[in-house]
C-alpha cells in the first residue's frame, strides 16, 4: 500500500523487527537535535522542559498535553527573521505560516520577533487580529476564499492577498471595487499563485509538466500569465508579485533551485509579454525539521544565502532586476519547539508473524491530537518521560485510544521493556500540524497547550471540556 507522505510516497506496511530502528543503548538519552533546546533530564530521570519536569506538568494540566519550549520557538522565529539580513538589496520578508499552529501567544511571539503572518482562512485572520496583529503584517492564502473572507481581508488592510484562481479573481475584483466605492481605498495588493510543476520532498524533488493539484494558476497552460494580465488591467487591484509553494519537509536546496529557475522564467515572460516588472517573488514554506535521526535539516543561516544566490543568479542570467523575496516557514518555526506528553494505559504484547514480538503501548490521546502518522505515515521520536529505565528495550508501537486500528502515534519505537500503565511518554517535534489538525473524534476533548520558560508554565490554550464539545449540540442546549 502506498500512502501520501509529506516526504514522498512510502510503503505504509508493517515494519518487521529487522527493519525497525536499532535499539538505543541508553533509553533515556535525548537527541539534542530532535528535542527542544531546553529539554533535559532531572536528577530523578524525569524529562524537563525549561526546568519544569513533565511529571509536574502532567499533574497540573492533565494529559495529553502539548508543551512548548517558548524560548526555543521564539529563537527559531528570531533566526528566520534575521537570516536574510543584508543578503539581498531588494529585501526579504519572512511570514510565519499560521496553519502550522496558531494561538494568540504564538501570533504575538512571532510578530514580536519580526516575522509577518501568513493566514489562510477567516478564522486564522480573525484570531490574528484579535491577538493584535495588524493587517499590514499579514498575507492571506487559500484556494477557495469566500466573498466574506476576501471582504474581511480587504477591510483589515491585509498586505498581500494571494489569488489562486480565476473565480477568485472575479470575487476579489468585486470586493475591491466595492471597497473602492465605499472607502476610496488604495488598490488591493495581490500576489498571483503559480503552479510551477515542481514538487519537493525531503531529499528529492520532482519536476513535472503535470500540475494535477488544486493550488494556483498553471504555468504550462498559460493561465498564470492570463491571471497576471487580469490583475494588471484591473484598476482596483495592484500586482505585488508572484507566489509559489513547492512542498513540505524539504531538506535540500535543489527543489528551490528548480522552482526559482521556473519562477524567474515566468517573471521574464511577464516582462516580455506584458511589459511589467514583477516586484516580489514569494517561494512559500516547506523547510524540513528533524522528527527522527533520519532527518537532517539545514540551519536557516546556512540555507538563506543559498536561496538568495539561486534567485540572484537566475535574474542575472535573464537580465531582470532582483525581486523582493518572501518565504513562509511554518513547521520549521513551531515544530521542533513542542512535545506531546501522554500517560500510558494498556500495555499489550503481540507476537509478530515470522517470529518476534511487538508491544502495543496505548496512550490517552492518539489520532485526535496527532493525525500525521495516520495521514502521512509520519515518523516520530518517543521517550519514557517520567523516569529513566535500564530495562532492555523492546520493540513497541505507541497507539492511541480511538476506535480505529490506524490510530498510531509512533509506528516503531524502542522503549524500555518495563514500560507500564501510569508511565508518561513524550513525543518530540509535535508543534506543527498536530494541535492545529486536532479533532474531537470519539468526542475526546482536545488537549491543552502549555508554554514553559525559565521554570514557569503558562497555559496557551486550555484543555477543552465536555461542555465546550456539547455546546453546539442543539438537543442538549
Ligand atoms: C503549508 C504552507 C506553508 C508552510 O509550510 P511548512 O511546511 O509548514 O513550512 C507555506 N506556504 C504555503 C502556501 C503553504 O501552503
Coordinates of C-alpha atoms and ligand atoms in Angstrom, one line a residue:
X1 CA 0.0 0.0 0.0
X2 CA 1.4 3.4 -1.0
X3 CA 0.2 6.3 1.0
X4 CA 0.5 10.1 0.9
X5 CA 3.5 11.3 2.8
X6 CA 4.9 14.9 3.0
X7 CA 8.2 13.3 2.3
X8 CA 7.1 11.4 -0.7
X9 CA 5.3 8.1 -1.2
X10 CA 6.3 5.3 1.1
X11 CA 5.1 1.9 1.8
X12 CA 2.8 2.1 4.8
X13 CA 3.0 -1.6 5.7
X14 CA 4.2 -3.0 9.0
X15 CA 7.9 -2.9 9.5
X16 CA 9.3 -6.2 10.7
X17 CA 11.7 -6.0 13.6
X18 CA 14.7 -6.4 11.3
X19 CA 13.9 -3.2 9.5
X20 CA 12.9 -1.3 12.7
X21 CA 15.3 1.3 14.1
X22 CA 18.3 -0.1 16.0
X23 CA 17.7 -0.3 19.7
X24 CA 19.2 2.6 21.6
X25 CA 21.9 1.8 24.2
X26 CA 20.5 4.4 26.6
X27 CA 16.8 4.6 26.5
X28 CA 16.8 7.9 28.4
X29 CA 19.1 9.7 26.1
X30 CA 17.8 12.8 24.3
X31 CA 19.0 13.6 20.8
X32 CA 19.8 17.3 21.1
X33 CA 18.7 18.0 17.6
X34 CA 15.3 16.3 17.9
X35 CA 14.2 17.5 21.3
X36 CA 13.5 21.2 22.2
X37 CA 16.6 23.2 23.1
X38 CA 15.7 23.3 26.8
X39 CA 14.8 19.7 27.2
X40 CA 16.8 17.7 29.8
X41 CA 16.5 15.0 32.5
X42 CA 16.4 15.9 36.1
X43 CA 18.1 14.0 38.9
X44 CA 15.1 11.7 39.2
X45 CA 15.3 10.9 35.5
X46 CA 12.2 12.8 34.5
X47 CA 12.2 14.8 31.3
X48 CA 12.1 18.5 31.9
X49 CA 11.3 21.4 29.6
X50 CA 12.9 24.7 30.6
X51 CA 13.4 23.4 34.1
X52 CA 9.9 22.1 34.7
X53 CA 9.5 18.3 35.0
X54 CA 6.8 16.8 32.7
X55 CA 5.6 14.9 35.7
X56 CA 4.6 18.2 37.3
X57 CA 3.1 19.5 34.0
X58 CA 1.0 16.3 33.7
X59 CA -0.2 16.6 37.3
X60 CA -1.1 20.3 36.8
X61 CA -2.6 20.3 33.3
X62 CA -3.5 16.7 32.8
X63 CA -2.6 14.5 29.8
X64 CA -2.3 14.5 26.8
X65 CA -0.7 17.9 26.9
X66 CA 1.3 19.9 24.3
X67 CA 4.3 21.5 26.0
X68 CA 6.1 24.4 24.2
X69 CA 9.6 25.3 25.0
X70 CA 8.8 29.0 24.5
X71 CA 12.3 30.2 24.1
X72 CA 13.1 27.5 21.6
X73 CA 10.1 28.7 19.5
X74 CA 11.0 32.4 19.8
X75 CA 14.6 31.8 19.0
X76 CA 13.7 30.0 15.8
X77 CA 11.3 32.8 14.8
X78 CA 14.2 35.3 15.6
X79 CA 16.6 33.3 13.5
X80 CA 14.3 33.3 10.5
X81 CA 13.5 37.0 10.9
X82 CA 17.2 37.8 10.7
X83 CA 18.6 35.0 8.5
X84 CA 18.3 37.1 5.4
X85 CA 19.6 40.4 6.8
X86 CA 21.9 42.1 4.4
X87 CA 21.7 39.3 1.8
X88 CA 19.7 41.0 -0.8
X89 CA 19.5 44.7 -1.6
X90 CA 15.9 44.2 -2.8
X91 CA 14.9 42.9 0.7
X92 CA 13.4 39.7 2.0
X93 CA 10.2 39.2 4.1
X94 CA 9.5 36.1 6.2
X95 CA 6.0 35.2 7.2
X96 CA 5.1 32.6 9.7
X97 CA 2.6 30.1 8.2
X98 CA 0.0 30.2 10.9
X99 CA -1.7 27.0 9.7
X100 CA 1.1 25.0 11.4
X101 CA -0.2 26.2 14.8
X102 CA -1.9 29.4 15.6
X103 CA -2.9 30.8 19.1
X104 CA -2.8 34.4 20.3
X105 CA 0.5 33.8 22.1
X106 CA 2.1 32.4 19.0
X107 CA 0.9 35.2 16.8
X108 CA 2.3 37.7 19.3
X109 CA 5.6 36.0 19.8
X110 CA 6.4 35.5 16.1
X111 CA 5.4 39.1 15.2
X112 CA 7.4 40.5 18.2
X113 CA 10.4 38.6 16.8
X114 CA 10.0 40.3 13.5
X115 CA 8.0 37.9 11.3
X116 CA 4.9 38.6 9.3
X117 CA 2.0 36.2 9.5
X118 CA 0.5 34.0 6.7
X119 CA -3.1 33.2 7.3
X120 CA -5.4 31.1 5.2
X121 CA -8.9 31.4 6.5
X122 CA -11.2 33.9 8.1
X123 CA -10.7 32.1 11.4
X124 CA -6.9 32.5 11.2
X125 CA -7.3 36.1 10.2
X126 CA -9.7 36.8 13.0
X127 CA -7.5 35.2 15.6
X128 CA -4.5 37.2 14.5
X129 CA -6.5 40.4 14.5
X130 CA -7.8 39.7 18.0
X131 CA -4.3 39.0 19.1
X132 CA -3.4 42.5 17.9
X133 CA -1.6 41.7 14.7
X134 CA -2.3 44.4 12.2
X135 CA -3.5 43.6 8.7
X136 CA -0.3 45.1 7.2
X137 CA 1.7 42.3 8.8
X138 CA -0.4 39.6 7.2
X139 CA -0.6 37.7 3.9
X140 CA -3.7 35.8 3.0
X141 CA -3.7 32.4 1.3
X142 CA -6.3 29.8 0.4
X143 CA -7.6 28.1 -2.8
X144 CA -11.2 28.9 -2.1
X145 CA -11.5 32.1 -0.2
X146 CA -15.1 33.2 0.2
X147 CA -16.5 36.6 -0.6
X148 CA -16.8 37.2 3.1
X149 CA -13.2 36.2 3.7
X150 CA -12.0 38.5 0.9
X151 CA -14.1 41.3 2.2
X152 CA -12.6 40.8 5.7
X153 CA -9.0 40.7 4.3
X154 CA -9.6 43.9 2.3
X155 CA -11.3 45.6 5.2
X156 CA -8.4 44.7 7.6
X157 CA -5.8 46.0 5.1
X158 CA -4.1 42.7 4.7
X159 CA -0.8 43.4 3.0
X160 CA -1.0 40.7 0.3
X161 CA -3.9 38.6 -0.9
X162 CA -2.6 35.6 -2.8
X163 CA -5.1 34.8 -5.6
X164 CA -5.4 31.2 -6.6
X165 CA -8.0 31.0 -9.4
X166 CA -10.0 33.0 -12.0
X167 CA -13.1 32.5 -9.9
X168 CA -11.3 34.1 -7.0
X169 CA -10.1 36.9 -9.2
X170 CA -13.8 37.6 -10.1
X171 CA -14.7 37.7 -6.4
X172 CA -11.7 39.8 -5.4
X173 CA -12.3 42.3 -8.3
X174 CA -15.9 42.7 -7.0
X175 CA -14.8 43.2 -3.4
X176 CA -12.0 45.6 -4.4
X177 CA -14.5 47.7 -6.5
X178 CA -16.9 47.7 -3.5
X179 CA -14.2 48.8 -1.2
X180 CA -13.0 51.4 -3.5
X181 CA -16.5 52.9 -3.9
X182 CA -17.2 52.8 -0.1
X183 CA -13.9 53.8 1.3
X184 CA -11.8 55.1 -1.6
X185 CA -9.0 52.8 -0.6
X186 CA -5.8 52.1 -2.5
X187 CA -5.8 49.2 -4.9
X188 CA -5.8 45.8 -3.3
X189 CA -2.3 44.3 -3.2
X190 CA -2.2 40.9 -5.0
X191 CA 0.2 38.0 -5.4
X192 CA -0.6 35.5 -8.2
X193 CA 0.0 32.0 -7.1
X194 CA 1.7 29.9 -9.8
X195 CA 1.9 26.2 -10.0
X196 CA 5.4 25.6 -11.4
X197 CA 5.2 21.8 -11.7
X198 CA 7.9 21.3 -9.1
X199 CA 7.3 19.1 -6.1
X200 CA 9.9 18.9 -3.5
X201 CA 10.1 16.1 -1.0
X202 CA 12.7 15.7 1.7
X203 CA 15.8 14.6 -0.3
X204 CA 14.3 14.6 -3.7
X205 CA 12.3 16.8 -5.9
X206 CA 10.1 16.0 -8.9
X207 CA 9.9 18.4 -11.7
X208 CA 7.0 17.5 -13.9
X209 CA 4.9 19.2 -16.6
X210 CA 1.7 17.9 -15.0
X211 CA 0.1 20.1 -12.5
X212 CA -2.6 17.8 -11.2
X213 CA -3.4 19.5 -7.9
X214 CA -5.8 22.1 -6.7
X215 CA -3.5 25.1 -5.9
X216 CA -2.5 28.0 -8.1
X217 CA -2.6 29.0 -11.7
X218 CA -0.9 26.7 -14.1
X219 CA 2.3 27.9 -15.7
X220 CA 2.4 25.4 -18.5
X221 CA -1.2 26.2 -19.8
X222 CA -0.7 29.9 -19.8
X223 CA -3.2 30.6 -17.1
X224 CA -0.6 32.2 -14.9
X225 CA 0.2 34.8 -17.5
X226 CA -3.5 35.4 -18.1
X227 CA -4.1 35.9 -14.4
X228 CA -1.3 38.4 -14.2
X229 CA -2.7 40.2 -17.2
X230 CA -6.1 40.5 -15.4
X231 CA -4.6 41.8 -12.2
X232 CA -2.6 44.4 -14.1
X233 CA -5.7 45.5 -16.1
X234 CA -7.9 45.9 -13.0
X235 CA -7.6 49.5 -11.6
X236 CA -8.8 48.2 -8.2
X237 CA -6.0 45.6 -7.9
X238 CA -2.3 46.1 -7.7
X239 CA 0.2 43.4 -8.7
X240 CA 2.7 43.0 -6.0
X241 CA 4.3 39.8 -7.0
X242 CA 4.2 36.1 -7.8
X243 CA 4.0 33.2 -5.4
X244 CA 4.9 29.6 -5.5
X245 CA 5.0 26.9 -2.7
X246 CA 6.6 23.7 -3.8
X247 CA 6.2 21.3 -0.9
X248 CA 6.9 20.4 2.7
X249 CA 9.6 18.8 4.8
X250 CA 12.3 19.9 2.2
X251 CA 15.9 19.3 3.2
X252 CA 17.8 20.3 0.1
X253 CA 18.1 23.5 -1.9
X254 CA 17.8 21.7 -5.3
X255 CA 13.9 21.8 -5.1
X256 CA 14.1 25.5 -4.6
X257 CA 16.6 25.8 -7.4
X258 CA 14.2 24.3 -9.9
X259 CA 11.4 26.3 -8.6
X260 CA 13.4 29.6 -8.7
X261 CA 14.5 28.7 -12.3
X262 CA 10.9 28.3 -13.4
X263 CA 9.6 31.2 -11.4
X264 CA 12.2 33.7 -12.7
X265 CA 11.5 32.3 -16.2
X266 CA 7.9 33.3 -15.6
X267 CA 8.9 36.8 -14.4
X268 CA 10.8 37.2 -17.6
X269 CA 7.8 36.1 -19.6
X270 CA 5.7 38.7 -17.8
X271 CA 8.3 41.3 -18.5
X272 CA 8.4 40.5 -22.2
X273 CA 4.7 39.8 -22.8
X274 CA 3.2 42.5 -20.6
X275 CA 6.0 44.9 -20.1
X276 CA 5.5 44.6 -16.3
X277 CA 8.3 44.2 -13.8
X278 CA 7.2 41.9 -11.0
X279 CA 8.5 43.3 -7.7
X280 CA 8.2 40.3 -5.4
X281 CA 8.8 36.6 -5.6
X282 CA 7.4 34.5 -2.7
X283 CA 8.8 31.0 -2.6
X284 CA 6.5 29.7 0.1
X285 CA 7.4 27.5 3.0
X286 CA 8.4 23.9 3.4
X287 CA 11.7 23.8 5.1
X288 CA 12.2 20.5 6.9
X289 CA 12.7 19.6 10.5
X290 CA 14.1 16.7 12.5
X291 CA 11.4 14.2 13.6
X292 CA 13.8 11.4 13.9
X293 CA 17.6 10.9 13.5
X294 CA 16.9 10.1 9.8
X295 CA 16.0 13.8 9.2
X296 CA 18.9 16.2 8.6
X297 CA 17.6 19.7 8.1
X298 CA 19.9 22.5 7.2
X299 CA 20.1 25.5 9.5
X300 CA 18.3 28.6 8.1
X301 CA 21.5 30.6 8.5
X302 CA 23.2 28.1 6.1
X303 CA 20.4 27.9 3.6
X304 CA 19.3 31.6 3.4
X305 CA 22.3 32.7 1.4
X306 CA 21.9 29.8 -0.9
X307 CA 18.2 30.6 -1.6
X308 CA 19.1 34.3 -2.3
X309 CA 22.0 33.4 -4.5
X310 CA 19.8 30.9 -6.6
X311 CA 17.3 33.7 -7.4
X312 CA 20.0 36.3 -8.0
X313 CA 21.8 34.1 -10.5
X314 CA 18.6 33.3 -12.3
X315 CA 17.7 37.0 -12.5
X316 CA 21.2 37.9 -13.7
X317 CA 21.0 35.3 -16.4
X318 CA 17.8 36.8 -17.7
X319 CA 18.7 40.4 -17.2
X320 CA 16.0 41.0 -14.7
X321 CA 16.2 43.1 -11.6
X322 CA 16.3 41.1 -8.3
X323 CA 12.8 41.0 -6.9
X324 CA 12.0 41.4 -3.2
X325 CA 11.9 37.8 -1.8
X326 CA 9.5 36.2 0.6
X327 CA 9.3 32.9 2.5
X328 CA 6.6 31.3 4.6
X329 CA 8.0 28.8 7.1
X330 CA 5.5 27.1 9.4
X331 CA 6.8 23.8 10.5
X332 CA 10.4 25.0 10.9
X333 CA 9.3 27.7 13.4
X334 CA 6.9 25.7 15.7
X335 CA 7.5 22.1 15.0
X336 CA 10.7 21.4 17.0
X337 CA 9.7 23.6 20.0
X338 CA 6.9 21.4 21.2
X339 CA 6.4 17.9 22.6
X340 CA 3.3 15.9 23.5
X341 CA 3.1 14.2 26.9
X342 CA 0.8 11.2 27.2
X343 CA 0.0 8.9 30.0
X344 CA 0.3 5.2 29.3
X345 CA -2.7 3.0 29.9
X346 CA -2.9 -0.5 28.5
X347 CA 0.3 -2.4 27.5
X348 CA -0.3 -5.4 25.3
X349 CA 2.4 -7.7 23.9
X350 CA 1.6 -9.3 20.5
X351 CA 3.6 -11.9 18.6
X352 CA 4.6 -11.0 15.1
X353 CA 4.2 -13.1 12.0
X354 CA 7.6 -14.7 11.4
X355 CA 8.6 -14.5 15.0
X356 CA 9.4 -11.7 17.4
X357 CA 7.2 -9.6 19.5
X358 CA 5.8 -6.1 19.4
X359 CA 4.4 -4.4 22.5
X360 CA 1.3 -2.2 21.9
X361 CA 1.6 0.7 24.3
X362 CA -1.7 2.6 24.5
X363 CA -1.8 6.3 25.5
X364 CA -4.6 8.6 26.5
X365 CA -4.6 10.5 23.1
X366 CA -3.9 9.4 19.6
X367 CA -5.1 10.4 16.1
X368 CA -7.3 13.1 17.6
X369 CA -4.1 15.1 18.7
X370 CA -1.7 13.7 16.1
X371 CA -3.2 12.7 12.7
X372 CA 0.1 13.0 10.9
X373 CA 1.1 9.4 11.5
X374 CA -2.2 8.1 10.0
X375 CA -2.4 10.7 7.3
X376 CA 1.2 10.8 6.0
X377 CA 2.9 7.9 7.6
X378 CA 4.9 10.4 9.6
X379 CA 7.7 9.2 11.9
X380 CA 8.3 10.5 15.4
X381 CA 10.7 10.1 18.3
X382 CA 9.3 9.0 21.6
X383 CA 10.8 8.6 25.1
X384 CA 9.8 7.4 28.5
X385 CA 9.4 10.7 30.2
X386 CA 8.7 10.2 33.9
X387 CA 11.8 8.1 34.6
X388 CA 14.9 6.5 33.1
X389 CA 14.8 2.7 33.0
X390 CA 17.7 0.3 32.4
X391 CA 15.3 -2.5 31.4
X392 CA 16.4 -3.8 27.9
X393 CA 14.5 -2.0 25.2
X394 CA 11.6 -3.8 23.4
X395 CA 10.0 -3.0 20.0
X396 CA 6.9 -1.0 20.7
X397 CA 4.1 0.6 18.8
X398 CA 2.6 3.6 20.5
X399 CA -1.1 3.7 19.8
X400 CA -4.0 5.9 20.8
X401 CA -7.4 5.3 22.4
X402 CA -9.5 5.7 19.4
X403 CA -11.7 3.1 17.7
X404 CA -9.6 2.8 14.6
X405 CA -6.7 0.4 14.0
X406 CA -4.8 3.1 12.1
X407 CA -4.8 5.1 15.3
X408 CA -1.0 5.0 15.7
X409 CA 1.2 7.7 17.2
X410 CA 4.6 6.2 16.7
X411 CA 4.8 3.1 14.4
X412 CA 8.1 1.7 15.6
X413 CA 9.8 2.7 18.8
X414 CA 12.2 1.0 21.2
X415 CA 11.1 1.7 24.7
X416 CA 12.3 0.1 28.0
X417 CA 10.8 -3.3 28.5
X418 CA 9.3 -2.3 31.8
X419 CA 7.1 0.5 30.4
X420 CA 3.8 0.2 32.2
X421 CA 0.4 1.8 32.9
X422 CA 0.9 5.2 34.6
X423 CA 4.2 6.0 33.0
X424 CA 4.5 9.1 30.9
X425 CA 5.6 9.1 27.3
X426 CA 6.8 12.2 25.4
X427 CA 6.8 12.5 21.6
X428 CA 9.1 15.1 20.1
X429 CA 8.6 17.7 17.4
X430 CA 4.8 17.9 17.6
X431 CA 4.5 21.7 17.4
X432 CA 3.4 21.8 13.7
X433 CA 0.2 20.3 12.3
X434 CA -0.7 18.4 15.5
X435 CA -2.8 20.6 17.7
X436 CA -3.8 22.6 14.6
X437 CA -5.2 19.5 12.9
X438 CA -6.7 18.0 16.1
X439 CA -10.2 16.7 16.1
X440 CA -12.8 15.6 18.5
X441 CA -13.1 12.1 17.2
X442 CA -14.8 9.8 19.7
X443 CA -15.9 13.1 21.4
X444 CA -12.5 13.4 23.0
X445 CA -11.8 17.0 24.2
X446 CA -8.7 18.5 22.6
X447 CA -5.6 18.8 24.8
X448 CA -4.2 21.9 26.4
X449 CA -1.2 23.7 25.1
X450 CA 1.2 24.9 27.7
X451 CA 4.3 27.1 27.3
X452 CA 7.3 26.8 29.6
X453 CA 10.0 29.3 30.0
X454 CA 12.5 29.8 32.9
X455 CA 10.9 27.3 35.1
X456 CA 7.4 28.7 34.7
X457 CA 4.5 27.1 32.9
X458 CA 1.6 29.1 31.4
X459 CA -1.5 28.0 29.5
X460 CA -1.6 29.0 25.8
X461 CA -4.8 27.1 25.0
X462 CA -6.7 25.4 27.8
X463 CA -8.0 21.8 27.6
X464 CA -11.4 21.5 26.1
X465 CA -14.2 20.4 28.4
X466 CA -17.2 18.3 27.5
X467 CA -19.3 21.4 27.9
X468 CA -17.2 23.0 25.1
X469 CA -17.9 20.0 23.0
X470 CA -21.6 19.7 23.6
X471 CA -22.3 23.5 23.3
X472 CA -23.1 23.1 19.7
X473 CA -25.5 20.2 20.1
X474 CA -28.9 21.7 19.7
X475 CA -30.6 18.9 21.5
X476 CA -28.6 19.4 24.7
X477 CA -28.9 23.2 24.9
Ligands
LIG1 C1 1.7 24.9 4.2 C2 2.2 26.2 3.6 C3 3.3 26.8 4.1 C4 4.1 26.3 5.3 O1 4.7 25.1 5.0 P1 5.7 24.4 6.1 O2 6.0 23.1 5.5 O3 5.0 24.4 7.4 O4 6.9 25.4 6.2 C5 3.7 28.0 3.5 N1 3.1 28.5 2.4 C6 2.0 27.9 1.9 C7 1.3 28.5 0.7 C8 1.5 26.7 2.4 O5 0.5 26.0 1.8

